[in-house]
mmCIF file of C-alpha atoms in Angstrom:
data_model
loop_
_atom_site.group_PDB
_atom_site.id
_atom_site.type_symbol
_atom_site.label_atom_id
_atom_site.label_comp_id
_atom_site.label_asym_id
_atom_site.label_seq_id
_atom_site.Cartn_x
_atom_site.Cartn_y
_atom_site.Cartn_z
ATOM 1 C CA LEU J 1 76.176 145.928 57.254
ATOM 2 C CA ARG J 2 72.963 144.461 55.845
ATOM 3 C CA ALA J 3 72.304 142.668 59.124
ATOM 4 C CA GLY J 4 72.894 145.834 61.072
ATOM 5 C CA THR J 5 75.861 144.441 63.012
ATOM 6 C CA ALA J 6 78.607 146.408 61.221
ATOM 7 C CA SER J 7 79.112 150.013 60.293
ATOM 8 C CA GLU J 8 80.076 151.556 56.990
ATOM 9 C CA LEU J 9 83.551 152.108 58.414
ATOM 10 C CA ASP J 10 83.946 148.351 58.868
ATOM 11 C CA VAL J 11 82.964 147.809 55.239
ATOM 12 C CA LEU J 12 85.471 150.384 54.039
ATOM 13 C CA ARG J 13 88.191 148.819 56.131
ATOM 14 C CA ALA J 14 87.427 145.391 54.679
ATOM 15 C CA GLU J 15 87.476 146.755 51.116
ATOM 16 C CA VAL J 16 90.784 148.525 51.702
ATOM 17 C CA ALA J 17 92.296 145.361 53.193
ATOM 18 C CA ALA J 18 91.137 143.315 50.193
ATOM 19 C CA GLU J 19 92.540 145.810 47.688
ATOM 20 C CA ASN J 20 95.849 145.899 49.542
ATOM 21 C CA LEU J 21 96.103 142.121 49.185
ATOM 22 C CA ARG J 22 95.497 142.036 45.425
ATOM 23 C CA PRO J 23 99.006 143.313 44.443
ATOM 24 C CA GLN J 24 100.562 140.693 46.713
ATOM 25 C CA LEU J 25 98.478 137.998 45.036
ATOM 26 C CA ILE J 26 99.548 139.161 41.574
ATOM 27 C CA ASP J 27 103.211 139.281 42.625
ATOM 28 C CA ALA J 28 102.986 135.778 44.089
ATOM 29 C CA ARG J 29 101.416 134.370 40.917
ATOM 30 C CA ASN J 30 104.040 136.047 38.720
ATOM 31 C CA ALA J 31 106.861 134.766 40.926
ATOM 32 C CA ALA J 32 105.438 131.239 40.753
ATOM 33 C CA GLU J 33 105.171 131.347 36.947
ATOM 34 C CA VAL J 34 108.700 132.703 36.578
ATOM 35 C CA ALA J 35 110.045 130.035 38.949
ATOM 36 C CA VAL J 36 108.372 127.266 36.932
ATOM 37 C CA LEU J 37 109.757 128.642 33.652
ATOM 38 C CA ASP J 38 113.219 128.908 35.156
ATOM 39 C CA LEU J 39 112.953 125.319 36.393
ATOM 40 C CA LYS J 40 112.007 124.112 32.901
ATOM 41 C CA ARG J 41 114.971 125.983 31.467
ATOM 42 C CA LEU J 42 117.369 124.410 33.952
ATOM 43 C CA VAL J 43 116.163 120.850 33.320
ATOM 44 C CA ASP J 44 115.917 121.451 29.554
ATOM 45 C CA LEU J 45 112.177 120.915 29.150
ATOM 46 C CA PRO J 46 109.915 122.652 26.622
ATOM 47 C CA LEU J 47 108.380 125.737 28.170
ATOM 48 C CA ALA J 48 104.897 124.671 27.052
ATOM 49 C CA ASP J 49 105.020 121.325 28.913
ATOM 50 C CA PRO J 50 103.344 121.312 32.337
ATOM 51 C CA VAL J 51 105.450 120.051 35.231
ATOM 52 C CA ARG J 52 104.657 119.132 38.790
ATOM 53 C CA LEU J 53 107.004 118.916 41.732
ATOM 54 C CA SER J 54 106.562 115.542 43.392
ATOM 55 C CA THR J 55 108.583 116.515 46.471
ATOM 56 C CA PRO J 56 106.260 118.173 49.009
ATOM 57 C CA LEU J 57 107.271 121.391 50.684
ATOM 58 C CA VAL J 58 107.198 120.228 54.274
ATOM 59 C CA ALA J 59 109.273 121.129 57.270
ATOM 60 C CA PRO J 60 112.236 118.839 57.991
ATOM 61 C CA VAL J 61 111.442 116.061 60.410
ATOM 62 C CA GLU J 62 114.399 116.915 62.608
ATOM 63 C CA LEU J 63 115.156 120.568 63.160
ATOM 64 C CA ALA J 64 117.937 119.843 65.613
ATOM 65 C CA GLN J 65 121.216 121.557 65.068
ATOM 66 C CA ARG J 66 123.322 119.564 62.632
ATOM 67 C CA SER J 67 126.876 118.912 63.666
ATOM 68 C CA ASN J 68 129.204 120.808 61.366
ATOM 69 C CA ALA J 69 132.112 120.916 63.787
ATOM 70 C CA ASP J 70 133.506 117.641 62.463
ATOM 71 C CA ILE J 71 133.836 119.111 58.962
ATOM 72 C CA ASP J 72 137.021 121.074 58.495
ATOM 73 C CA PRO J 73 136.374 124.076 56.212
ATOM 74 C CA THR J 74 139.842 123.639 54.720
ATOM 75 C CA LEU J 75 138.888 120.106 53.612
ATOM 76 C CA VAL J 76 135.679 121.258 51.955
ATOM 77 C CA ALA J 77 137.633 122.705 49.059
ATOM 78 C CA GLY J 78 139.194 119.328 48.299
ATOM 79 C CA GLN J 79 135.785 117.916 47.370
ATOM 80 C CA ARG J 80 135.050 120.420 44.624
ATOM 81 C CA ALA J 81 135.765 119.602 40.990
ATOM 82 C CA SER J 82 136.749 123.203 40.283
ATOM 83 C CA ILE J 83 139.454 122.985 42.961
ATOM 84 C CA ALA J 84 140.803 119.767 41.444
ATOM 85 C CA ALA J 85 140.913 121.412 38.014
ATOM 86 C CA ALA J 86 142.770 124.430 39.428
ATOM 87 C CA GLU J 87 145.276 122.141 41.152
ATOM 88 C CA ARG J 88 145.901 120.351 37.853
ATOM 89 C CA GLN J 89 146.475 123.713 36.225
ATOM 90 C CA VAL J 90 149.073 124.611 38.864
ATOM 91 C CA ALA J 91 150.845 121.289 38.252
ATOM 92 C CA ILE J 92 150.920 121.990 34.515
ATOM 93 C CA ARG J 93 152.410 125.429 35.126
ATOM 94 C CA GLU J 94 155.083 123.915 37.357
ATOM 95 C CA ARG J 95 156.072 121.526 34.570
ATOM 96 C CA SER J 96 156.171 124.473 32.169
ATOM 97 C CA VAL J 97 158.662 126.212 34.454
ATOM 98 C CA ASP J 98 160.838 123.084 34.497
ATOM 99 C CA ILE J 99 160.749 122.929 30.696
ATOM 100 C CA ALA J 100 161.674 126.592 30.380
ATOM 101 C CA ARG J 101 164.518 126.123 32.873
ATOM 102 C CA GLY J 102 165.788 123.142 30.899
ATOM 103 C CA ALA J 103 166.464 125.384 27.907
ATOM 104 C CA PHE J 104 169.544 126.721 29.756
ATOM 105 C CA LEU J 105 171.129 123.237 30.007
ATOM 106 C CA PRO J 106 173.337 121.620 27.347
ATOM 107 C CA SER J 107 171.763 118.942 25.204
ATOM 108 C CA ALA J 108 173.388 115.842 23.703
ATOM 109 C CA SER J 109 172.140 113.717 20.812
ATOM 110 C CA LEU J 110 173.154 110.365 19.344
ATOM 111 C CA GLN J 111 172.215 109.378 15.794
ATOM 112 C CA VAL J 112 172.909 106.035 14.103
ATOM 113 C CA ASN J 113 172.152 105.281 10.439
ATOM 114 C CA TYR J 114 172.246 101.842 8.855
ATOM 115 C CA GLY J 115 171.511 101.215 5.201
ATOM 116 C CA ALA J 116 172.113 98.873 2.263
ATOM 117 C CA GLN J 117 172.165 99.504 -1.489
ATOM 118 C CA ASN J 118 171.798 97.040 -4.331
ATOM 119 C CA GLN J 119 173.140 98.156 -7.706
ATOM 120 C CA PRO J 120 172.653 95.454 -10.358
ATOM 121 C CA GLY J 121 175.502 95.038 -12.830
ATOM 122 C CA THR J 122 173.383 93.549 -15.633
ATOM 123 C CA THR J 123 170.573 94.824 -17.789
ATOM 124 C CA PHE J 124 167.029 94.550 -16.426
ATOM 125 C CA GLY J 125 168.408 93.250 -13.132
ATOM 126 C CA VAL J 126 169.297 89.862 -14.543
ATOM 127 C CA GLY J 127 172.165 88.403 -12.671
ATOM 128 C CA GLN J 128 173.445 88.733 -9.150
ATOM 129 C CA SER J 129 174.792 91.851 -7.516
ATOM 130 C CA PRO J 130 176.131 92.239 -3.987
ATOM 131 C CA TRP J 131 174.464 94.421 -1.340
ATOM 132 C CA ARG J 132 176.582 97.347 -0.270
ATOM 133 C CA ARG J 133 175.993 98.054 3.380
ATOM 134 C CA ASP J 134 176.745 101.300 5.141
ATOM 135 C CA VAL J 135 176.722 102.198 8.854
ATOM 136 C CA SER J 136 177.271 105.682 10.247
ATOM 137 C CA ALA J 137 176.965 107.169 13.719
ATOM 138 C CA SER J 138 177.208 110.733 15.029
ATOM 139 C CA ILE J 139 177.212 112.311 18.443
ATOM 140 C CA GLY J 140 176.262 115.956 18.884
ATOM 141 C CA VAL J 141 176.444 118.280 21.873
ATOM 142 C CA GLN J 142 174.739 121.684 21.934
ATOM 143 C CA VAL J 143 175.683 124.269 24.518
ATOM 144 C CA PRO J 144 173.349 127.297 24.663
ATOM 145 C CA ILE J 145 175.344 130.493 24.861
ATOM 146 C CA PHE J 146 173.172 133.387 23.754
ATOM 147 C CA SER J 147 169.698 133.430 22.203
ATOM 148 C CA GLY J 148 168.773 137.065 22.447
ATOM 149 C CA PHE J 149 167.319 136.681 25.987
ATOM 150 C CA GLN J 150 164.543 134.493 24.589
ATOM 151 C CA ARG J 151 165.102 131.724 27.124
ATOM 152 C CA SER J 152 165.071 134.201 30.031
ATOM 153 C CA ALA J 153 161.833 135.714 28.780
ATOM 154 C CA GLU J 154 160.212 132.297 28.385
ATOM 155 C CA LEU J 155 161.295 131.292 31.900
ATOM 156 C CA GLN J 156 159.977 134.524 33.369
ATOM 157 C CA GLN J 157 156.692 134.111 31.510
ATOM 158 C CA ALA J 158 156.348 130.541 32.801
ATOM 159 C CA ARG J 159 156.953 131.701 36.367
ATOM 160 C CA ILE J 160 154.358 134.464 35.986
ATOM 161 C CA GLU J 161 151.799 131.959 34.734
ATOM 162 C CA LEU J 162 152.613 129.669 37.671
ATOM 163 C CA THR J 163 152.144 132.496 40.175
ATOM 164 C CA ARG J 164 148.860 133.451 38.549
ATOM 165 C CA ALA J 165 147.592 129.861 38.711
ATOM 166 C CA GLN J 166 148.608 129.590 42.377
ATOM 167 C CA LEU J 167 146.818 132.847 43.227
ATOM 168 C CA GLN J 168 143.686 131.715 41.398
ATOM 169 C CA LEU J 169 143.773 128.413 43.268
ATOM 170 C CA GLY J 170 144.116 130.196 46.603
ATOM 171 C CA GLN J 171 141.242 132.565 45.832
ATOM 172 C CA LEU J 172 139.076 129.678 44.709
ATOM 173 C CA ARG J 173 139.738 127.755 47.900
ATOM 174 C CA GLU J 174 138.927 130.772 50.040
ATOM 175 C CA GLY J 175 135.769 131.365 48.031
ATOM 176 C CA VAL J 176 134.618 127.778 48.515
ATOM 177 C CA GLN J 177 135.288 127.905 52.248
ATOM 178 C CA LEU J 178 133.423 131.215 52.516
ATOM 179 C CA GLN J 179 130.534 129.790 50.529
ATOM 180 C CA TYR J 180 130.340 126.818 52.874
ATOM 181 C CA GLN J 181 130.377 129.006 55.980
ATOM 182 C CA GLN J 182 127.685 131.280 54.553
ATOM 183 C CA ALA J 183 125.541 128.322 53.508
ATOM 184 C CA THR J 184 125.719 126.678 56.930
ATOM 185 C CA GLY J 185 124.936 129.980 58.630
ATOM 186 C CA GLU J 186 121.965 130.573 56.338
ATOM 187 C CA ARG J 187 120.693 127.047 56.990
ATOM 188 C CA ASP J 188 120.909 127.557 60.747
ATOM 189 C CA ARG J 189 119.050 130.859 60.388
ATOM 190 C CA ALA J 190 116.331 129.218 58.284
ATOM 191 C CA ARG J 191 116.024 126.379 60.797
ATOM 192 C CA ALA J 192 115.519 128.827 63.647
ATOM 193 C CA SER J 193 113.052 130.794 61.520
ATOM 194 C CA ILE J 194 110.971 127.673 60.876
ATOM 195 C CA ALA J 195 110.735 126.903 64.585
ATOM 196 C CA ALA J 196 109.783 130.480 65.440
ATOM 197 C CA ARG J 197 107.181 130.771 62.681
ATOM 198 C CA GLN J 198 105.648 127.417 63.585
ATOM 199 C CA ARG J 199 105.068 128.783 67.075
ATOM 200 C CA THR J 200 103.488 131.846 65.484
ATOM 201 C CA VAL J 201 101.158 129.601 63.488
ATOM 202 C CA SER J 202 100.090 127.853 66.684
ATOM 203 C CA GLN J 203 99.365 131.198 68.321
ATOM 204 C CA ALA J 204 97.526 132.498 65.254
ATOM 205 C CA GLN J 205 95.460 129.309 65.124
ATOM 206 C CA ARG J 206 94.536 129.760 68.786
ATOM 207 C CA VAL J 207 93.560 133.390 68.187
ATOM 208 C CA HIS J 208 91.444 132.391 65.195
ATOM 209 C CA ASP J 209 89.625 129.682 67.141
ATOM 210 C CA LEU J 210 88.911 132.022 70.036
ATOM 211 C CA THR J 211 87.710 134.752 67.682
ATOM 212 C CA VAL J 212 85.342 132.332 65.948
ATOM 213 C CA LEU J 213 84.053 131.231 69.338
ATOM 214 C CA ARG J 214 83.470 134.850 70.374
ATOM 215 C CA ALA J 215 81.676 135.508 67.092
ATOM 216 C CA GLN J 216 79.389 132.545 67.725
ATOM 217 C CA GLN J 217 78.553 134.040 71.113
ATOM 218 C CA GLY J 218 77.900 137.451 69.557
ATOM 219 C CA LEU J 219 80.980 139.036 71.116
ATOM 220 C CA ALA J 220 83.020 139.520 67.893
ATOM 221 C CA THR J 221 82.221 140.919 64.487
ATOM 222 C CA PRO J 222 82.745 139.093 61.178
ATOM 223 C CA LEU J 223 85.481 141.610 60.415
ATOM 224 C CA GLU J 224 87.421 140.460 63.454
ATOM 225 C CA VAL J 225 87.006 136.853 62.311
ATOM 226 C CA ALA J 226 88.286 137.806 58.860
ATOM 227 C CA ASP J 227 91.281 139.572 60.389
ATOM 228 C CA ALA J 228 92.072 136.514 62.516
ATOM 229 C CA ARG J 229 91.779 134.230 59.466
ATOM 230 C CA LEU J 230 94.039 136.532 57.459
ATOM 231 C CA SER J 231 96.634 136.534 60.241
ATOM 232 C CA LEU J 232 96.539 132.737 60.314
ATOM 233 C CA LEU J 233 97.009 132.487 56.553
ATOM 234 C CA GLN J 234 99.874 134.963 56.690
ATOM 235 C CA ALA J 235 101.555 132.947 59.445
ATOM 236 C CA ARG J 236 101.228 129.757 57.382
ATOM 237 C CA THR J 237 102.642 131.575 54.359
ATOM 238 C CA ASN J 238 105.612 132.690 56.427
ATOM 239 C CA VAL J 239 106.229 129.070 57.471
ATOM 240 C CA ALA J 240 106.145 127.941 53.842
ATOM 241 C CA GLN J 241 108.637 130.661 52.919
ATOM 242 C CA ALA J 242 110.907 129.659 55.795
ATOM 243 C CA ILE J 243 110.792 126.007 54.660
ATOM 244 C CA ALA J 244 111.698 127.055 51.113
ATOM 245 C CA ASP J 245 114.588 129.125 52.456
ATOM 246 C CA TYR J 246 115.775 126.145 54.473
ATOM 247 C CA GLN J 247 115.667 123.834 51.460
ATOM 248 C CA LEU J 248 117.662 126.321 49.383
ATOM 249 C CA ALA J 249 120.202 126.811 52.161
ATOM 250 C CA ASP J 250 120.565 123.044 52.626
ATOM 251 C CA ALA J 251 121.088 122.628 48.865
ATOM 252 C CA ASN J 252 123.781 125.324 48.987
ATOM 253 C CA VAL J 253 125.515 123.433 51.804
ATOM 254 C CA GLU J 254 125.492 120.241 49.744
ATOM 255 C CA ARG J 255 126.796 122.163 46.742
ATOM 256 C CA ALA J 256 129.592 123.674 48.832
ATOM 257 C CA LEU J 257 130.531 120.149 49.908
ATOM 258 C CA GLY J 258 130.608 119.014 46.299
ATOM 259 C CA HIS J 259 127.481 116.851 46.629
ATOM 260 C CA ALA J 260 124.521 116.814 44.267
ATOM 261 C CA PRO J 261 121.194 117.588 45.988
ATOM 262 C CA THR J 262 118.360 115.181 45.215
ATOM 263 C CA VAL J 263 115.210 116.711 43.692
ATOM 264 C CA SER J 264 112.275 114.726 42.329
ATOM 265 C CA LEU J 265 110.526 116.177 39.279
ATOM 266 C CA THR J 266 107.655 114.653 37.334
ATOM 267 C CA ASN J 267 106.641 115.722 33.853
ATOM 268 C CA SER J 268 102.863 115.814 33.891
ATOM 269 C CA ARG J 269 102.487 115.885 30.106
ATOM 270 C CA ARG J 270 99.955 113.294 28.954
#
């Protein structure tokens, strides 16, 4: 405007565009601070200590479609510790049913006692006295007849607990398989998004370069150059967000498989 190459309308448009970007900047800074605090909480670090991620946020080297066809979704559940714990719980409930069913069967017991007594025949134990030995044995048989329906109630309760454990195991397996399918689908979507947004960055970079060239020749205004630069920065931001989404989706796939994702974190406290 001072040089006489722009109008007041161009200045107002630039001011409005800048003010519209300020809330996005504040939201991005707040989200970054909250993410860092949440990271410190997860790794059990003091909130006042500064941290720095040593793993760069870069696009994967190979964006080719990973082969997931060789992984059976029904076998994914077998790799989760929660599934193994639920299976152990079902086995315990099955043994409880066997114990409750055994209360209806007769029980037999055998008891043998062997002992010896020494009763001295003289004062203060002076003298010799023979040991009197005793052996006894008993055999007992108990036949349950009626216990006020207690055994039936205990057996029914054990069967109910077994059914509940089996249902929980089935739901857990289905949930793990669904989680794996959703994670792989989200990773494929993020992979495709990275490729598409990288092409957008290339196009935005080309537009920016051409706009700068036109401005150098006097065919474009500084406002057009600023708009082209803003579009390029927005395209790069979208790529960074797509890479972050891909990393999260890939971590969810590893978690669904029962693997621990590898993350490098450096405490920058001096």
